[in-house]
Amino acid sequence: MQNLIPLLEKTFGYRSFRPGQQAIIEKIFEKKPVLGIMPTGGGKSICYQLPALALPGVTLVISPLIALMKDQVDSLQEMGIAAAYINSSLSQEQWQQRMQQARNGELKLLYVAPERLEAASFQQLLESLPIDLVAIDEAHCISQWGHDFRPSYLKIPELLQGLPASASVVALTATATPKVADDICQLLKIPAENRVQTGFARENLAFEVVKEQKDLYLQEYLKLNKGQAGIIYAATRKEVDRLFYILKDGGFSVGRYHGGLSEAERSSNQEAFLFDQRTVMIATNAFGMGINKSNVRFVIHDQIPGNLESYYQEAGRAGRDGLSSEAVLLFAPQDIQVQKFFIEQSQGTIAYQQQEYLKLREMEQYAHTQGCLQCYILHYFGEEAGDCGRCSNCLDQREQVEITLETQKILSCIKRMGERFGKGLVAQVLTGSKNQKVLQWHFETLPTYGLMKDWGQKELTQLIDYLTAEGYLIPSDGQFPTLKLANSGVEVLKGQRKVYRRQAQVRQLVADDALFERLRELRSDLAQQQKLPPYMIFSDKTLRELADKQPQNSLEFLAINGVGQNKLDKYGAVFIDLIQQSSQTE
C-alpha cells in the first residue's frame, strides 16, 4: 500500500487516504470481493481509480447514467489518465474502436452502462478484454429493497461468473440500509467480513428543516447566498416551472431541469450550471445522479421526497469538495399527498406500496423531529452517533418551550378514542369540529372534545407529527396510520415526564473573500478556454486552500490538496502569478 501513496499524490494530488479507502483497496489487491459503503463525497471513485493505475490490465466500471460516465471520464482525462466509456450515445464504429483500445492495453478504465450487459454478444466481447478489476458504482441499484432498483443490474452476477478468477470485484454505494447492504452482498457473493463501512455521517454538511413561507424563505436564502452554487429540488414538473419563473423574475441566476423539457434544453441548462453560467438549478429528481459538480454549496428540497435514501443521496450533492455546505428541507404537510399519489400510481404490489408508505412516514417524521437531524438519518441507516452540533436542531439555542400540558391533552384524546384513529380525526375532536365522522362516532361527548379549540387543525396536526417523530406516539403501518401511545407517552400522561419543543433562520454559508473570488474568475476563464466545467480544473476546496496558504512557487503549489503533477504543469504558473500579484496589491 505504501507504494500507492506516491501514485495517489502524483495523480490525484492527495497525500493520504480518506477513511475506508485503504481497507477497500487492500481487499482489491488481495483478490477478495468487497462492498464499500461511504457517504457521498467520501472518495468512492479513488477506491477503484487508483488500483486501476497500478494493475496491468483494464478496470471495467459499471455505472448507471450516461452523464455520470462522461463526467468521470472527462475528469480522468484531465488528470492524464486513459479512460473511455461505452453507452448508447456512441455509434457502432465508436464503441468498437474503444473496445479495440481496451484490448490493446491503451485504456486503464472502461465505463459501461448496465443495460449493455443484457446483450449476450456484448458479454462475449468483454470476455476478450484483459479485465483485472470490476467496479460496480451505485451498487444499491441491484437491490429490489433499495430506492433506485434497476433490473439491468441483476445481469452483473452473470457477468462476474464469466470473468477470470484473477479479476477483483468492488461494489460501492453511499445509500444502503442494512437490508439493502445484505442484499448486495448476497447477490454479488461478498462475504460479510469484506464489507467496509465508514459511516454515513457528512462532517461538512449541515441539515435544516424549515416550516415557513417557502417562496419567501427561498428568495431570502438566495439573496444572502448570492453567487453560491445550489440545487433546488421539487417533486413535480409543475412546481419546478413555478419556482423557475418566480426566481427568474426576482433576478436570480437560475436554470431548470425536468423530463417535460426537450433533450436539447435539458442539456443546455445542465451545461450552464456545470460551467457556472447559472448559479442555481431547479429540478425534479431526474437531475443530479450524473452530476459530479463539487462546489454545490446548498441543496434545498422545496417538497418532501418519498424516502430518506433519496433525500440523503440528493442532499449529499452539496459539499462534495469537503467545504461547509447546507441541506435544507422546506416542509409543508400538503406535500405528503404528492408522494402518496406517486405511490398509488406506481403499479407496484400491495406489499411494495406498504413498504413505500412506511418509508414516506420515516421521511415525514424526519421533518418533525427536534432531535439532531443527522442522528435521525444515521439511525435510519442502522448507525448510532452523537449529536452533529451543526444541524438547525443542534444549533437552535433558544429557550425550549414546555408543551407537557398540550401533549397530555392530545394523548388523553387518543386514548379516549380507543387508539384506533389517525391524526386528522384526533385534531378535529380536539378543536371541536362538527365533522360528520366526529358526530358519527359520538366523539363530541368526550371530555377532550373542543379542549384545544383555540388551535388551528393544521397547527395541531403538526404538533401530533412532532410527538410521533419524538417517539411519544406509535403509528400503525399503511397509507392511513392510526395512533397508539408509546411507553414514553404513557409516562407523560401520568405526569412522570415533561415535553419540550423549540423554531429557523436563514444563514450565510460562506464569508466574502476577495482573493478566492479572483481565483474563481481565473478558473472560470481557463474552463471556458478548454471547454471544461470549472470544478474539473480545481475544486472550491483547493481554491480556498490556495487563497489561505498563497503558495509562491511550484513546490508550495504542489503541496496544496487536489494539485497533482499534471495540474501543476497545466495551471501552476498562472495561479501562482495571480496570487503574487494579489499579495503585492494588498
mmCIF file with all atom_site columns, N, CA, C and O in Angstrom, residues 442-473:
data_model
loop_
_atom_site.group_PDB
_atom_site.id
_atom_site.type_symbol
_atom_site.label_atom_id
_atom_site.label_alt_id
_atom_site.label_comp_id
_atom_site.label_asym_id
_atom_site.label_entity_id
_atom_site.label_seq_id
_atom_site.pdbx_PDB_ins_code
_atom_site.Cartn_x
_atom_site.Cartn_y
_atom_site.Cartn_z
_atom_site.occupancy
_atom_site.B_iso_or_equiv
_atom_site.pdbx_formal_charge
_atom_site.auth_seq_id
_atom_site.auth_comp_id
_atom_site.auth_asym_id
_atom_site.auth_atom_id
_atom_site.pdbx_PDB_model_num
ATOM 1   N N  . HIS A 1 442 ? -69.792 9.782  17.870 1.00 0.00 ? 442 HIS A N  1
ATOM 2   C CA . HIS A 1 442 ? -70.216 10.426 19.137 1.00 0.00 ? 442 HIS A CA 1
ATOM 3   C C  . HIS A 1 442 ? -69.005 10.953 19.936 1.00 0.00 ? 442 HIS A C  1
ATOM 4   O O  . HIS A 1 442 ? -69.031 10.977 21.166 1.00 0.00 ? 442 HIS A O  1
ATOM 5   N N  . PHE A 1 443 ? -67.977 11.411 19.198 1.00 0.00 ? 443 PHE A N  1
ATOM 6   C CA . PHE A 1 443 ? -66.783 11.916 19.884 1.00 0.00 ? 443 PHE A CA 1
ATOM 7   C C  . PHE A 1 443 ? -67.031 13.294 20.501 1.00 0.00 ? 443 PHE A C  1
ATOM 8   O O  . PHE A 1 443 ? -66.226 13.764 21.309 1.00 0.00 ? 443 PHE A O  1
ATOM 9   N N  . GLU A 1 444 ? -68.169 13.928 20.131 1.00 0.00 ? 444 GLU A N  1
ATOM 10  C CA . GLU A 1 444 ? -68.474 15.236 20.735 1.00 0.00 ? 444 GLU A CA 1
ATOM 11  C C  . GLU A 1 444 ? -68.849 15.080 22.212 1.00 0.00 ? 444 GLU A C  1
ATOM 12  O O  . GLU A 1 444 ? -68.912 16.074 22.942 1.00 0.00 ? 444 GLU A O  1
ATOM 13  N N  . THR A 1 445 ? -69.062 13.831 22.637 1.00 0.00 ? 445 THR A N  1
ATOM 14  C CA . THR A 1 445 ? -69.397 13.583 24.054 1.00 0.00 ? 445 THR A CA 1
ATOM 15  C C  . THR A 1 445 ? -68.157 13.359 24.919 1.00 0.00 ? 445 THR A C  1
ATOM 16  O O  . THR A 1 445 ? -68.264 13.262 26.151 1.00 0.00 ? 445 THR A O  1
ATOM 17  N N  . LEU A 1 446 ? -66.988 13.253 24.278 1.00 0.00 ? 446 LEU A N  1
ATOM 18  C CA . LEU A 1 446 ? -65.752 13.005 25.039 1.00 0.00 ? 446 LEU A CA 1
ATOM 19  C C  . LEU A 1 446 ? -65.344 14.242 25.839 1.00 0.00 ? 446 LEU A C  1
ATOM 20  O O  . LEU A 1 446 ? -65.543 15.381 25.378 1.00 0.00 ? 446 LEU A O  1
ATOM 21  N N  . PRO A 1 447 ? -64.731 14.057 27.017 1.00 0.00 ? 447 PRO A N  1
ATOM 22  C CA . PRO A 1 447 ? -64.243 15.213 27.803 1.00 0.00 ? 447 PRO A CA 1
ATOM 23  C C  . PRO A 1 447 ? -63.185 16.024 27.049 1.00 0.00 ? 447 PRO A C  1
ATOM 24  O O  . PRO A 1 447 ? -62.993 17.205 27.347 1.00 0.00 ? 447 PRO A O  1
ATOM 25  N N  . THR A 1 448 ? -62.486 15.377 26.087 1.00 0.00 ? 448 THR A N  1
ATOM 26  C CA . THR A 1 448 ? -61.412 16.079 25.358 1.00 0.00 ? 448 THR A CA 1
ATOM 27  C C  . THR A 1 448 ? -61.943 16.819 24.123 1.00 0.00 ? 448 THR A C  1
ATOM 28  O O  . THR A 1 448 ? -61.183 17.510 23.452 1.00 0.00 ? 448 THR A O  1
ATOM 29  N N  . TYR A 1 449 ? -63.251 16.697 23.835 1.00 0.00 ? 449 TYR A N  1
ATOM 30  C CA . TYR A 1 449 ? -63.825 17.371 22.666 1.00 0.00 ? 449 TYR A CA 1
ATOM 31  C C  . TYR A 1 449 ? -63.737 18.888 22.848 1.00 0.00 ? 449 TYR A C  1
ATOM 32  O O  . TYR A 1 449 ? -64.182 19.433 23.867 1.00 0.00 ? 449 TYR A O  1
ATOM 33  N N  . GLY A 1 450 ? -63.138 19.569 21.883 1.00 0.00 ? 450 GLY A N  1
ATOM 34  C CA . GLY A 1 450 ? -63.020 21.033 21.930 1.00 0.00 ? 450 GLY A CA 1
ATOM 35  C C  . GLY A 1 450 ? -62.017 21.539 22.937 1.00 0.00 ? 450 GLY A C  1
ATOM 36  O O  . GLY A 1 450 ? -61.941 22.743 23.206 1.00 0.00 ? 450 GLY A O  1
ATOM 37  N N  . LEU A 1 451 ? -61.203 20.637 23.510 1.00 0.00 ? 451 LEU A N  1
ATOM 38  C CA . LEU A 1 451 ? -60.254 21.014 24.555 1.00 0.00 ? 451 LEU A CA 1
ATOM 39  C C  . LEU A 1 451 ? -59.160 21.952 24.032 1.00 0.00 ? 451 LEU A C  1
ATOM 40  O O  . LEU A 1 451 ? -58.552 22.698 24.796 1.00 0.00 ? 451 LEU A O  1
ATOM 41  N N  . MET A 1 452 ? -58.917 21.920 22.715 1.00 0.00 ? 452 MET A N  1
ATOM 42  C CA . MET A 1 452 ? -57.887 22.793 22.115 1.00 0.00 ? 452 MET A CA 1
ATOM 43  C C  . MET A 1 452 ? -58.498 23.603 20.973 1.00 0.00 ? 452 MET A C  1
ATOM 44  O O  . MET A 1 452 ? -57.930 23.716 19.885 1.00 0.00 ? 452 MET A O  1
ATOM 45  N N  . LYS A 1 453 ? -59.700 24.173 21.240 1.00 0.00 ? 453 LYS A N  1
ATOM 46  C CA . LYS A 1 453 ? -60.421 24.881 20.171 1.00 0.00 ? 453 LYS A CA 1
ATOM 47  C C  . LYS A 1 453 ? -59.721 26.160 19.726 1.00 0.00 ? 453 LYS A C  1
ATOM 48  O O  . LYS A 1 453 ? -60.017 26.700 18.664 1.00 0.00 ? 453 LYS A O  1
ATOM 49  N N  . ASP A 1 454 ? -58.760 26.642 20.517 1.00 0.00 ? 454 ASP A N  1
ATOM 50  C CA . ASP A 1 454 ? -58.007 27.840 20.129 1.00 0.00 ? 454 ASP A CA 1
ATOM 51  C C  . ASP A 1 454 ? -56.920 27.517 19.093 1.00 0.00 ? 454 ASP A C  1
ATOM 52  O O  . ASP A 1 454 ? -56.292 28.428 18.551 1.00 0.00 ? 454 ASP A O  1
ATOM 53  N N  . TRP A 1 455 ? -56.680 26.256 18.861 1.00 0.00 ? 455 TRP A N  1
ATOM 54  C CA . TRP A 1 455 ? -55.650 25.840 17.905 1.00 0.00 ? 455 TRP A CA 1
ATOM 55  C C  . TRP A 1 455 ? -56.268 25.649 16.517 1.00 0.00 ? 455 TRP A C  1
ATOM 56  O O  . TRP A 1 455 ? -57.421 25.213 16.398 1.00 0.00 ? 455 TRP A O  1
ATOM 57  N N  . GLY A 1 456 ? -55.485 25.909 15.482 1.00 0.00 ? 456 GLY A N  1
ATOM 58  C CA . GLY A 1 456 ? -55.886 25.554 14.122 1.00 0.00 ? 456 GLY A CA 1
ATOM 59  C C  . GLY A 1 456 ? -55.611 24.063 13.906 1.00 0.00 ? 456 GLY A C  1
ATOM 60  O O  . GLY A 1 456 ? -54.685 23.508 14.506 1.00 0.00 ? 456 GLY A O  1
ATOM 61  N N  . GLN A 1 457 ? -56.409 23.410 13.049 1.00 0.00 ? 457 GLN A N  1
ATOM 62  C CA . GLN A 1 457 ? -56.217 21.970 12.820 1.00 0.00 ? 457 GLN A CA 1
ATOM 63  C C  . GLN A 1 457 ? -54.847 21.670 12.207 1.00 0.00 ? 457 GLN A C  1
ATOM 64  O O  . GLN A 1 457 ? -54.196 20.682 12.561 1.00 0.00 ? 457 GLN A O  1
ATOM 65  N N  . LYS A 1 458 ? -54.398 22.540 11.291 1.00 0.00 ? 458 LYS A N  1
ATOM 66  C CA . LYS A 1 458 ? -53.084 22.341 10.657 1.00 0.00 ? 458 LYS A CA 1
ATOM 67  C C  . LYS A 1 458 ? -51.976 22.401 11.709 1.00 0.00 ? 458 LYS A C  1
ATOM 68  O O  . LYS A 1 458 ? -51.077 21.557 11.762 1.00 0.00 ? 458 LYS A O  1
ATOM 69  N N  . GLU A 1 459 ? -52.062 23.417 12.566 1.00 0.00 ? 459 GLU A N  1
ATOM 70  C CA . GLU A 1 459 ? -51.071 23.619 13.634 1.00 0.00 ? 459 GLU A CA 1
ATOM 71  C C  . GLU A 1 459 ? -51.056 22.414 14.584 1.00 0.00 ? 459 GLU A C  1
ATOM 72  O O  . GLU A 1 459 ? -50.006 21.933 15.018 1.00 0.00 ? 459 GLU A O  1
ATOM 73  N N  . LEU A 1 460 ? -52.244 21.895 14.874 1.00 0.00 ? 460 LEU A N  1
ATOM 74  C CA . LEU A 1 460 ? -52.379 20.787 15.805 1.00 0.00 ? 460 LEU A CA 1
ATOM 75  C C  . LEU A 1 460 ? -51.851 19.479 15.204 1.00 0.00 ? 460 LEU A C  1
ATOM 76  O O  . LEU A 1 460 ? -51.178 18.700 15.886 1.00 0.00 ? 460 LEU A O  1
ATOM 77  N N  . THR A 1 461 ? -52.144 19.240 13.918 1.00 0.00 ? 461 THR A N  1
ATOM 78  C CA . THR A 1 461 ? -51.627 18.007 13.284 1.00 0.00 ? 461 THR A CA 1
ATOM 79  C C  . THR A 1 461 ? -50.099 18.048 13.216 1.00 0.00 ? 461 THR A C  1
ATOM 80  O O  . THR A 1 461 ? -49.439 17.019 13.335 1.00 0.00 ? 461 THR A O  1
ATOM 81  N N  . GLN A 1 462 ? -49.514 19.249 13.056 1.00 0.00 ? 462 GLN A N  1
ATOM 82  C CA . GLN A 1 462 ? -48.054 19.373 13.059 1.00 0.00 ? 462 GLN A CA 1
ATOM 83  C C  . GLN A 1 462 ? -47.489 19.007 14.435 1.00 0.00 ? 462 GLN A C  1
ATOM 84  O O  . GLN A 1 462 ? -46.441 18.361 14.535 1.00 0.00 ? 462 GLN A O  1
ATOM 85  N N  . LEU A 1 463 ? -48.207 19.406 15.498 1.00 0.00 ? 463 LEU A N  1
ATOM 86  C CA . LEU A 1 463 ? -47.769 19.052 16.850 1.00 0.00 ? 463 LEU A CA 1
ATOM 87  C C  . LEU A 1 463 ? -47.875 17.540 17.062 1.00 0.00 ? 463 LEU A C  1
ATOM 88  O O  . LEU A 1 463 ? -46.977 16.921 17.648 1.00 0.00 ? 463 LEU A O  1
ATOM 89  N N  . ILE A 1 464 ? -48.945 16.925 16.552 1.00 0.00 ? 464 ILE A N  1
ATOM 90  C CA . ILE A 1 464 ? -49.097 15.462 16.655 1.00 0.00 ? 464 ILE A CA 1
ATOM 91  C C  . ILE A 1 464 ? -47.967 14.774 15.893 1.00 0.00 ? 464 ILE A C  1
ATOM 92  O O  . ILE A 1 464 ? -47.397 13.782 16.362 1.00 0.00 ? 464 ILE A O  1
ATOM 93  N N  . ASP A 1 465 ? -47.604 15.322 14.705 1.00 0.00 ? 465 ASP A N  1
ATOM 94  C CA . ASP A 1 465 ? -46.475 14.773 13.930 1.00 0.00 ? 465 ASP A CA 1
ATOM 95  C C  . ASP A 1 465 ? -45.180 14.864 14.725 1.00 0.00 ? 465 ASP A C  1
ATOM 96  O O  . ASP A 1 465 ? -44.355 13.950 14.708 1.00 0.00 ? 465 ASP A O  1
ATOM 97  N N  . TYR A 1 466 ? -44.995 15.984 15.424 1.00 0.00 ? 466 TYR A N  1
ATOM 98  C CA . TYR A 1 466 ? -43.794 16.162 16.240 1.00 0.00 ? 466 TYR A CA 1
ATOM 99  C C  . TYR A 1 466 ? -43.740 15.110 17.349 1.00 0.00 ? 466 TYR A C  1
ATOM 100 O O  . TYR A 1 466 ? -42.706 14.492 17.590 1.00 0.00 ? 466 TYR A O  1
ATOM 101 N N  . LEU A 1 467 ? -44.865 14.896 18.020 1.00 0.00 ? 467 LEU A N  1
ATOM 102 C CA . LEU A 1 467 ? -44.918 13.908 19.108 1.00 0.00 ? 467 LEU A CA 1
ATOM 103 C C  . LEU A 1 467 ? -44.659 12.494 18.580 1.00 0.00 ? 467 LEU A C  1
ATOM 104 O O  . LEU A 1 467 ? -44.046 11.671 19.259 1.00 0.00 ? 467 LEU A O  1
ATOM 105 N N  . THR A 1 468 ? -45.092 12.228 17.341 1.00 0.00 ? 468 THR A N  1
ATOM 106 C CA . THR A 1 468 ? -44.823 10.930 16.709 1.00 0.00 ? 468 THR A CA 1
ATOM 107 C C  . THR A 1 468 ? -43.336 10.793 16.408 1.00 0.00 ? 468 THR A C  1
ATOM 108 O O  . THR A 1 468 ? -42.720 9.761  16.697 1.00 0.00 ? 468 THR A O  1
ATOM 109 N N  . ALA A 1 469 ? -42.767 11.848 15.829 1.00 0.00 ? 469 ALA A N  1
ATOM 110 C CA . ALA A 1 469 ? -41.330 11.821 15.492 1.00 0.00 ? 469 ALA A CA 1
ATOM 111 C C  . ALA A 1 469 ? -40.466 11.651 16.730 1.00 0.00 ? 469 ALA A C  1
ATOM 112 O O  . ALA A 1 469 ? -39.412 11.003 16.688 1.00 0.00 ? 469 ALA A O  1
ATOM 113 N N  . GLU A 1 470 ? -40.912 12.201 17.862 1.00 0.00 ? 470 GLU A N  1
ATOM 114 C CA . GLU A 1 470 ? -40.139 12.115 19.102 1.00 0.00 ? 470 GLU A CA 1
ATOM 115 C C  . GLU A 1 470 ? -40.401 10.822 19.876 1.00 0.00 ? 470 GLU A C  1
ATOM 116 O O  . GLU A 1 470 ? -39.821 10.599 20.932 1.00 0.00 ? 470 GLU A O  1
ATOM 117 N N  . GLY A 1 471 ? -41.300 9.980  19.334 1.00 0.00 ? 471 GLY A N  1
ATOM 118 C CA . GLY A 1 471 ? -41.495 8.655  19.925 1.00 0.00 ? 471 GLY A CA 1
ATOM 119 C C  . GLY A 1 471 ? -42.539 8.574  21.031 1.00 0.00 ? 471 GLY A C  1
ATOM 120 O O  . GLY A 1 471 ? -42.633 7.557  21.721 1.00 0.00 ? 471 GLY A O  1
ATOM 121 N N  . TYR A 1 472 ? -43.350 9.622  21.199 1.00 0.00 ? 472 TYR A N  1
ATOM 122 C CA . TYR A 1 472 ? -44.412 9.568  22.223 1.00 0.00 ? 472 TYR A CA 1
ATOM 123 C C  . TYR A 1 472 ? -45.633 8.813  21.690 1.00 0.00 ? 472 TYR A C  1
ATOM 124 O O  . TYR A 1 472 ? -46.459 8.335  22.455 1.00 0.00 ? 472 TYR A O  1
ATOM 125 N N  . LEU A 1 473 ? -45.749 8.770  20.360 1.00 0.00 ? 473 LEU A N  1
ATOM 126 C CA . LEU A 1 473 ? -46.848 8.068  19.706 1.00 0.00 ? 473 LEU A CA 1
ATOM 127 C C  . LEU A 1 473 ? -46.291 7.053  18.714 1.00 0.00 ? 473 LEU A C  1
ATOM 128 O O  . LEU A 1 473 ? -45.244 7.294  18.095 1.00 0.00 ? 473 LEU A O  1
#
